[in-house]
């Protein structure tokens, strides 16, 4: 199997924390060829190249930056450079989309125009119609798009899905989930894009648990209401930085999701997150799934650093010693990227045979482990409904599926 070259668009936090280490490891293992990274300007690229954490793990690895900090100044911006960089790839390589939510669509379109397979961070796009357009275009060209909902590759989610599919949890009744990001995110580049007019905490991070409930139970969301509290970032921009979302599913079950940039910097976890789902087995008994996704049984107290007491998550993304030089990334953050890249490579290996590639896409869609535009576009409907709701102060928005699928405010007679 030939190695796919990679163009990553976006060099921010998720690229640093999860995507680039995963790509380097897959490159090390012989699955990927050259890695190029394109960002809006040079500072994030320089930070990536100089990251002590990444360099300790991958002393032998490097990427080609676009733009190159040796050629242009740090304040110069290149919003369209990704088009040229993607165009420089041979057909059916891999484009990784890791730009802010509202830019995914534009990068996806360029990737498809140039016949590229894609790994896209969640959410795929912010509008259902765009997801359908992307799905049709990709399928017509036999191109794979994997949406990186990494919580799906956490073994506890896979176990819950397996047991739910086997009927062991009965019927979903209700549940609650939360994912509260640390306070210091307010000081990051988030303040430039995660603002009221673009997105909100429910859209940005709540989508993981909404996706997970459908992934586990197989139920589609049918209505959404999101109440958001506006807070100011240090740069003066406003964001919906505390959100309370309520999602009703097609069987009448309901999930409440709390999201925020509000977890104290001094608190022990990297963030606070978890999920509880209640089910019912007829009139006989109830069932529970209870996931503590933050505290996973590990306690550290370190000699230095900000936190005296720390509860690291060993399951998401950690570097551990291995047989080679440096460290290797482990956890569902790595496994999720690995799985998507393997699926892309499987489709790429079908070469010029369009119908063989499409048959593989059908198989991947039907299996439902990797989120694809076809099997997960309920997420785009939820995002659209969530945005409509939050901008209207939390009004309930209903989702219609099928021909003419879309969202609308609930009407009361
Ligand atoms: N848990 C998750 O799945 C998870 C976590 C974090 C982020 N994300 C997603 O990843 C995406 C990026 O988030 P982040 O935290 O890395 O954001 P970030 O603000 O740290 O980084 C954004 C990057 O995009 C680049 N960029 C912006 N405009 C560009 C353009 N026109 N051309 C090329 N590059 C451009 C910036 O230079 C920057 O490097 C978002 O869609 C976010 O929702 C997912």
GROMACS .gro file of C-alpha atoms in nm, residues 19-334:
model
  316
   19UNK     CA    1  -0.363   1.553   1.546
   20UNK     CA    2   0.003   1.617   1.474
   21UNK     CA    3   0.135   1.365   1.730
   22UNK     CA    4  -0.106   1.108   1.586
   23UNK     CA    5   0.004   1.185   1.231
   24UNK     CA    6   0.371   1.163   1.327
   25UNK     CA    7   0.313   0.825   1.488
   26UNK     CA    8   0.131   0.696   1.180
   27UNK     CA    9   0.412   0.832   0.965
   28UNK     CA   10   0.659   0.649   1.188
   29UNK     CA   11   0.461   0.329   1.141
   30UNK     CA   12   0.482   0.367   0.763
   31UNK     CA   13   0.120   0.461   0.690
   32UNK     CA   14   0.177   0.824   0.595
   33UNK     CA   15   0.425   1.011   0.374
   34UNK     CA   16   0.513   1.383   0.390
   35UNK     CA   17   0.328   1.613   0.630
   36UNK     CA   18   0.264   1.977   0.544
   37UNK     CA   19   0.080   2.215   0.773
   38UNK     CA   20  -0.091   2.533   0.661
   39UNK     CA   21  -0.208   2.799   0.907
   40UNK     CA   22  -0.331   3.155   0.880
   41UNK     CA   23   0.005   3.293   0.981
   42UNK     CA   24   0.342   3.167   1.105
   43UNK     CA   25   0.329   3.191   1.488
   44UNK     CA   26   0.123   2.873   1.547
   45UNK     CA   27   0.345   2.682   1.303
   46UNK     CA   28   0.660   2.795   1.477
   47UNK     CA   29   0.505   2.697   1.812
   48UNK     CA   30   0.428   2.350   1.675
   49UNK     CA   31   0.778   2.306   1.536
   50UNK     CA   32   0.931   2.416   1.866
   51UNK     CA   33   0.691   2.228   2.094
   52UNK     CA   34   0.900   2.064   2.366
   53UNK     CA   35   0.634   1.799   2.419
   54UNK     CA   36   0.612   1.698   2.053
   55UNK     CA   37   0.987   1.712   2.000
   56UNK     CA   38   1.052   1.492   2.303
   57UNK     CA   39   0.813   1.232   2.161
   58UNK     CA   40   0.921   1.261   1.797
   59UNK     CA   41   1.286   1.373   1.781
   60UNK     CA   42   1.313   1.247   1.423
   61UNK     CA   43   0.994   1.403   1.281
   62UNK     CA   44   0.920   1.733   1.110
   63UNK     CA   45   0.664   1.903   0.886
   64UNK     CA   46   0.677   2.160   0.609
   65UNK     CA   47   0.516   2.489   0.722
   66UNK     CA   48   0.298   2.710   0.500
   67UNK     CA   49   0.364   2.998   0.531
   68UNK     CA   50   0.729   2.953   0.624
   69UNK     CA   51   0.846   3.172   0.917
   70UNK     CA   52   1.186   3.207   0.749
   71UNK     CA   53   1.022   3.387   0.458
   72UNK     CA   54   0.739   3.601   0.599
   73UNK     CA   55   0.675   3.807   0.910
   74UNK     CA   56   0.461   3.688   1.203
   75UNK     CA   57   0.186   3.945   1.142
   76UNK     CA   58   0.125   3.863   0.777
   77UNK     CA   59  -0.191   3.661   0.719
   78UNK     CA   60  -0.260   3.414   0.438
   79UNK     CA   61  -0.628   3.318   0.453
   80UNK     CA   62  -0.627   3.156   0.106
   81UNK     CA   63  -0.291   2.982   0.110
   82UNK     CA   64  -0.452   2.649   0.203
   83UNK     CA   65  -0.599   2.636  -0.149
   84UNK     CA   66  -0.254   2.631  -0.310
   85UNK     CA   67  -0.115   2.386  -0.057
   86UNK     CA   68  -0.402   2.143  -0.110
   87UNK     CA   69  -0.372   2.187  -0.488
   88UNK     CA   70  -0.008   2.078  -0.466
   89UNK     CA   71  -0.106   1.728  -0.347
   90UNK     CA   72  -0.138   1.437  -0.587
   91UNK     CA   73  -0.499   1.310  -0.606
   92UNK     CA   74  -0.643   1.093  -0.327
   93UNK     CA   75  -0.401   1.183  -0.051
   94UNK     CA   76  -0.522   1.309   0.289
   95UNK     CA   77  -0.637   1.656   0.393
   96UNK     CA   78  -0.687   1.720   0.764
   97UNK     CA   79  -0.932   2.000   0.844
   98UNK     CA   80  -0.848   2.162   1.179
   99UNK     CA   81  -0.951   2.525   1.137
  100UNK     CA   82  -1.223   2.704   1.337
  101UNK     CA   83  -1.573   2.554   1.299
  102UNK     CA   84  -1.709   2.814   1.058
  103UNK     CA   85  -1.420   2.759   0.810
  104UNK     CA   86  -1.457   2.380   0.774
  105UNK     CA   87  -1.695   2.405   0.478
  106UNK     CA   88  -1.459   2.618   0.265
  107UNK     CA   89  -1.162   2.386   0.329
  108UNK     CA   90  -1.372   2.073   0.265
  109UNK     CA   91  -1.485   2.213  -0.070
  110UNK     CA   92  -1.130   2.278  -0.180
  111UNK     CA   93  -1.018   1.932  -0.064
  112UNK     CA   94  -1.296   1.765  -0.264
  113UNK     CA   95  -1.229   1.983  -0.568
  114UNK     CA   96  -0.876   1.843  -0.564
  115UNK     CA   97  -0.986   1.480  -0.512
  116UNK     CA   98  -0.863   1.438  -0.158
  117UNK     CA   99  -0.970   1.206   0.121
  118UNK     CA  100  -1.041   1.399   0.440
  119UNK     CA  101  -1.018   1.378   0.816
  120UNK     CA  102  -1.222   1.665   0.959
  121UNK     CA  103  -1.242   1.765   1.324
  122UNK     CA  104  -1.593   1.790   1.458
  123UNK     CA  105  -1.836   1.948   1.382
  124UNK     CA  106  -1.814   1.869   1.010
  125UNK     CA  107  -2.000   2.186   0.910
  126UNK     CA  108  -2.253   2.411   1.079
  127UNK     CA  109  -2.541   2.356   0.834
  128UNK     CA  110  -2.721   2.041   0.733
  129UNK     CA  111  -2.748   2.142   0.366
  130UNK     CA  112  -2.373   2.180   0.352
  131UNK     CA  113  -2.328   1.833   0.502
  132UNK     CA  114  -2.554   1.684   0.236
  133UNK     CA  115  -2.370   1.872  -0.039
  134UNK     CA  116  -2.034   1.752   0.094
  135UNK     CA  117  -2.162   1.395   0.127
  136UNK     CA  118  -2.290   1.384  -0.234
  137UNK     CA  119  -1.980   1.542  -0.380
  138UNK     CA  120  -1.749   1.308  -0.189
  139UNK     CA  121  -1.949   0.997  -0.278
  140UNK     CA  122  -1.965   1.096  -0.646
  141UNK     CA  123  -1.586   1.111  -0.651
  142UNK     CA  124  -1.533   0.807  -0.429
  143UNK     CA  125  -1.365   1.013  -0.156
  144UNK     CA  126  -1.371   0.927   0.212
  145UNK     CA  127  -1.454   1.184   0.479
  146UNK     CA  128  -1.416   1.087   0.844
  147UNK     CA  129  -1.543   1.326   1.110
  148UNK     CA  130  -1.322   1.300   1.413
  149UNK     CA  131  -1.563   1.244   1.707
  150UNK     CA  132  -1.296   1.081   1.917
  151UNK     CA  133  -1.518   0.993   2.211
  152UNK     CA  134  -1.656   0.718   1.988
  153UNK     CA  135  -1.321   0.540   2.003
  154UNK     CA  136  -1.311   0.545   2.383
  155UNK     CA  137  -1.356   0.179   2.474
  156UNK     CA  138  -1.625   0.267   2.728
  157UNK     CA  139  -1.836   0.417   2.443
  158UNK     CA  140  -1.781   0.111   2.224
  159UNK     CA  141  -1.875  -0.119   2.511
  160UNK     CA  142  -2.190   0.085   2.580
  161UNK     CA  143  -2.284   0.072   2.210
  162UNK     CA  144  -2.230  -0.303   2.196
  163UNK     CA  145  -2.443  -0.363   2.503
  164UNK     CA  146  -2.710  -0.119   2.393
  165UNK     CA  147  -2.733  -0.288   2.054
  166UNK     CA  148  -2.766  -0.622   2.235
  167UNK     CA  149  -3.064  -0.484   2.429
  168UNK     CA  150  -2.892  -0.492   2.766
  169UNK     CA  151  -2.981  -0.132   2.857
  170UNK     CA  152  -3.343  -0.139   2.743
  171UNK     CA  153  -3.504   0.185   2.627
  172UNK     CA  154  -3.332   0.522   2.671
  173UNK     CA  155  -3.518   0.743   2.915
  174UNK     CA  156  -3.305   1.036   3.013
  175UNK     CA  157  -2.951   1.140   3.081
  176UNK     CA  158  -2.719   1.425   3.155
  177UNK     CA  159  -2.372   1.504   3.035
  178UNK     CA  160  -2.126   1.782   3.088
  179UNK     CA  161  -1.800   1.896   2.937
  180UNK     CA  162  -1.655   2.205   3.100
  181UNK     CA  163  -1.330   2.326   2.944
  182UNK     CA  164  -1.067   2.502   3.158
  183UNK     CA  165  -1.091   2.872   3.228
  184UNK     CA  166  -0.757   2.941   3.058
  185UNK     CA  167  -0.914   2.870   2.717
  186UNK     CA  168  -1.049   3.224   2.747
  187UNK     CA  169  -0.694   3.353   2.700
  188UNK     CA  170  -0.630   3.146   2.386
  189UNK     CA  171  -0.710   3.204   2.019
  190UNK     CA  172  -1.067   3.098   2.106
  191UNK     CA  173  -1.144   3.458   2.189
  192UNK     CA  174  -1.095   3.542   1.821
  193UNK     CA  175  -1.345   3.290   1.681
  194UNK     CA  176  -1.550   3.112   1.947
  195UNK     CA  177  -1.771   3.417   1.972
  196UNK     CA  178  -2.148   3.469   1.979
  197UNK     CA  179  -2.189   3.532   1.607
  198UNK     CA  180  -1.997   3.217   1.505
  199UNK     CA  181  -2.054   2.943   1.758
  200UNK     CA  182  -2.112   2.866   2.126
  201UNK     CA  183  -2.007   2.609   2.383
  202UNK     CA  184  -2.294   2.373   2.301
  203UNK     CA  185  -2.196   2.371   1.933
  204UNK     CA  186  -1.824   2.360   2.001
  205UNK     CA  187  -1.809   2.085   2.258
  206UNK     CA  188  -2.162   1.973   2.348
  207UNK     CA  189  -2.186   1.803   2.009
  208UNK     CA  190  -1.958   1.524   2.140
  209UNK     CA  191  -2.212   1.396   2.391
  210UNK     CA  192  -2.511   1.443   2.162
  211UNK     CA  193  -2.325   1.239   1.901
  212UNK     CA  194  -2.234   0.982   2.162
  213UNK     CA  195  -2.593   0.926   2.274
  214UNK     CA  196  -2.695   0.856   1.915
  215UNK     CA  197  -2.382   0.644   1.862
  216UNK     CA  198  -2.470   0.434   2.167
  217UNK     CA  199  -2.851   0.417   2.149
  218UNK     CA  200  -2.910   0.454   1.774
  219UNK     CA  201  -3.177   0.720   1.846
  220UNK     CA  202  -3.196   1.038   1.640
  221UNK     CA  203  -3.237   1.379   1.805
  222UNK     CA  204  -3.570   1.547   1.721
  223UNK     CA  205  -3.569   1.873   1.915
  224UNK     CA  206  -3.316   2.106   2.074
  225UNK     CA  207  -3.323   2.403   2.307
  226UNK     CA  208  -3.010   2.577   2.427
  227UNK     CA  209  -2.988   2.852   2.683
  228UNK     CA  210  -2.658   3.041   2.680
  229UNK     CA  211  -2.495   3.295   2.909
  230UNK     CA  212  -2.279   3.555   2.739
  231UNK     CA  213  -1.942   3.635   2.896
  232UNK     CA  214  -1.663   3.861   2.779
  233UNK     CA  215  -1.322   3.728   2.670
  234UNK     CA  216  -1.007   3.917   2.778
  235UNK     CA  217  -0.993   4.085   2.434
  236UNK     CA  218  -1.346   4.224   2.479
  237UNK     CA  219  -1.522   3.981   2.242
  238UNK     CA  220  -1.844   3.817   2.364
  239UNK     CA  221  -1.901   3.443   2.370
  240UNK     CA  222  -2.172   3.208   2.487
  241UNK     CA  223  -1.931   3.063   2.740
  242UNK     CA  224  -2.188   2.881   2.957
  243UNK     CA  225  -2.458   2.677   2.784
  244UNK     CA  226  -2.735   2.445   2.897
  245UNK     CA  227  -2.871   2.233   2.611
  246UNK     CA  228  -3.169   1.998   2.611
  247UNK     CA  229  -3.198   1.742   2.331
  248UNK     CA  230  -3.508   1.526   2.291
  249UNK     CA  231  -3.468   1.199   2.099
  250UNK     CA  232  -3.711   1.023   1.869
  251UNK     CA  233  -3.841   0.787   2.142
  252UNK     CA  234  -3.913   1.077   2.379
  253UNK     CA  235  -3.592   1.026   2.579
  254UNK     CA  236  -3.405   1.343   2.673
  255UNK     CA  237  -3.043   1.447   2.731
  256UNK     CA  238  -2.935   1.759   2.916
  257UNK     CA  239  -2.586   1.885   2.831
  258UNK     CA  240  -2.392   2.148   3.022
  259UNK     CA  241  -2.093   2.308   2.854
  260UNK     CA  242  -1.866   2.596   2.942
  261UNK     CA  243  -1.522   2.746   2.943
  262UNK     CA  244  -1.535   2.752   3.318
  263UNK     CA  245  -1.344   2.468   3.485
  264UNK     CA  246  -1.105   2.627   3.737
  265UNK     CA  247  -0.743   2.630   3.618
  266UNK     CA  248  -0.639   2.520   3.965
  267UNK     CA  249  -0.878   2.219   3.975
  268UNK     CA  250  -0.725   1.873   3.939
  269UNK     CA  251  -0.850   1.756   3.597
  270UNK     CA  252  -0.765   1.875   3.245
  271UNK     CA  253  -1.138   1.958   3.225
  272UNK     CA  254  -1.457   1.826   3.380
  273UNK     CA  255  -1.665   1.579   3.182
  274UNK     CA  256  -1.892   1.280   3.212
  275UNK     CA  257  -2.225   1.126   3.119
  276UNK     CA  258  -2.508   0.941   3.291
  277UNK     CA  259  -2.779   0.765   3.088
  278UNK     CA  260  -3.084   0.594   3.234
  279UNK     CA  261  -3.273   0.325   3.048
  280UNK     CA  262  -3.573   0.111   3.120
  281UNK     CA  263  -3.641  -0.252   3.054
  282UNK     CA  264  -4.019  -0.263   3.019
  283UNK     CA  265  -4.181  -0.235   3.361
  284UNK     CA  266  -3.929  -0.467   3.521
  285UNK     CA  267  -3.623  -0.259   3.598
  286UNK     CA  268  -3.418   0.045   3.510
  287UNK     CA  269  -3.064   0.053   3.373
  288UNK     CA  270  -2.774   0.296   3.407
  289UNK     CA  271  -2.459   0.392   3.219
  290UNK     CA  272  -2.242   0.617   3.434
  291UNK     CA  273  -1.916   0.741   3.279
  292UNK     CA  274  -1.675   0.955   3.475
  293UNK     CA  275  -1.483   1.085   3.176
  294UNK     CA  276  -1.259   1.316   3.373
  295UNK     CA  277  -1.154   1.117   3.675
  296UNK     CA  278  -1.030   0.780   3.559
  297UNK     CA  279  -0.869   0.660   3.876
  298UNK     CA  280  -0.527   0.823   3.840
  299UNK     CA  281  -0.395   1.073   4.096
  300UNK     CA  282  -0.062   1.250   4.059
  301UNK     CA  283   0.113   1.503   4.272
  302UNK     CA  284   0.412   1.652   4.092
  303UNK     CA  285   0.727   1.827   4.208
  304UNK     CA  286   0.661   2.129   3.986
  305UNK     CA  287   0.396   2.291   3.770
  306UNK     CA  288   0.073   2.474   3.846
  307UNK     CA  289  -0.115   2.192   4.012
  308UNK     CA  290  -0.008   2.029   4.334
  309UNK     CA  291  -0.269   1.757   4.288
  310UNK     CA  292  -0.355   1.636   3.940
  311UNK     CA  293  -0.602   1.384   3.796
  312UNK     CA  294  -0.465   1.310   3.449
  313UNK     CA  295  -0.681   1.123   3.200
  314UNK     CA  296  -0.469   0.826   3.089
  315UNK     CA  297  -0.729   0.726   2.830
  316UNK     CA  298  -0.746   1.025   2.593
  317UNK     CA  299  -0.399   1.122   2.479
  318UNK     CA  300  -0.075   1.055   2.663
  319UNK     CA  301   0.283   0.994   2.559
  320UNK     CA  302   0.442   0.675   2.690
  321UNK     CA  303   0.778   0.506   2.638
  322UNK     CA  304   0.793   0.254   2.354
  323UNK     CA  305   1.045   0.041   2.169
  324UNK     CA  306   1.159   0.325   1.942
  325UNK     CA  307   1.308   0.670   2.007
  326UNK     CA  308   1.109   0.928   2.201
  327UNK     CA  309   0.756   0.838   2.311
  328UNK     CA  310   0.445   0.714   2.140
  329UNK     CA  311   0.096   0.865   2.176
  330UNK     CA  312  -0.166   0.637   2.329
  331UNK     CA  313  -0.536   0.667   2.407
  332UNK     CA  314  -0.860   0.710   2.217
  333UNK     CA  315  -0.739   1.044   2.079
  334UNK     CA  316  -0.470   0.857   1.888
   0.00000   0.00000   0.00000
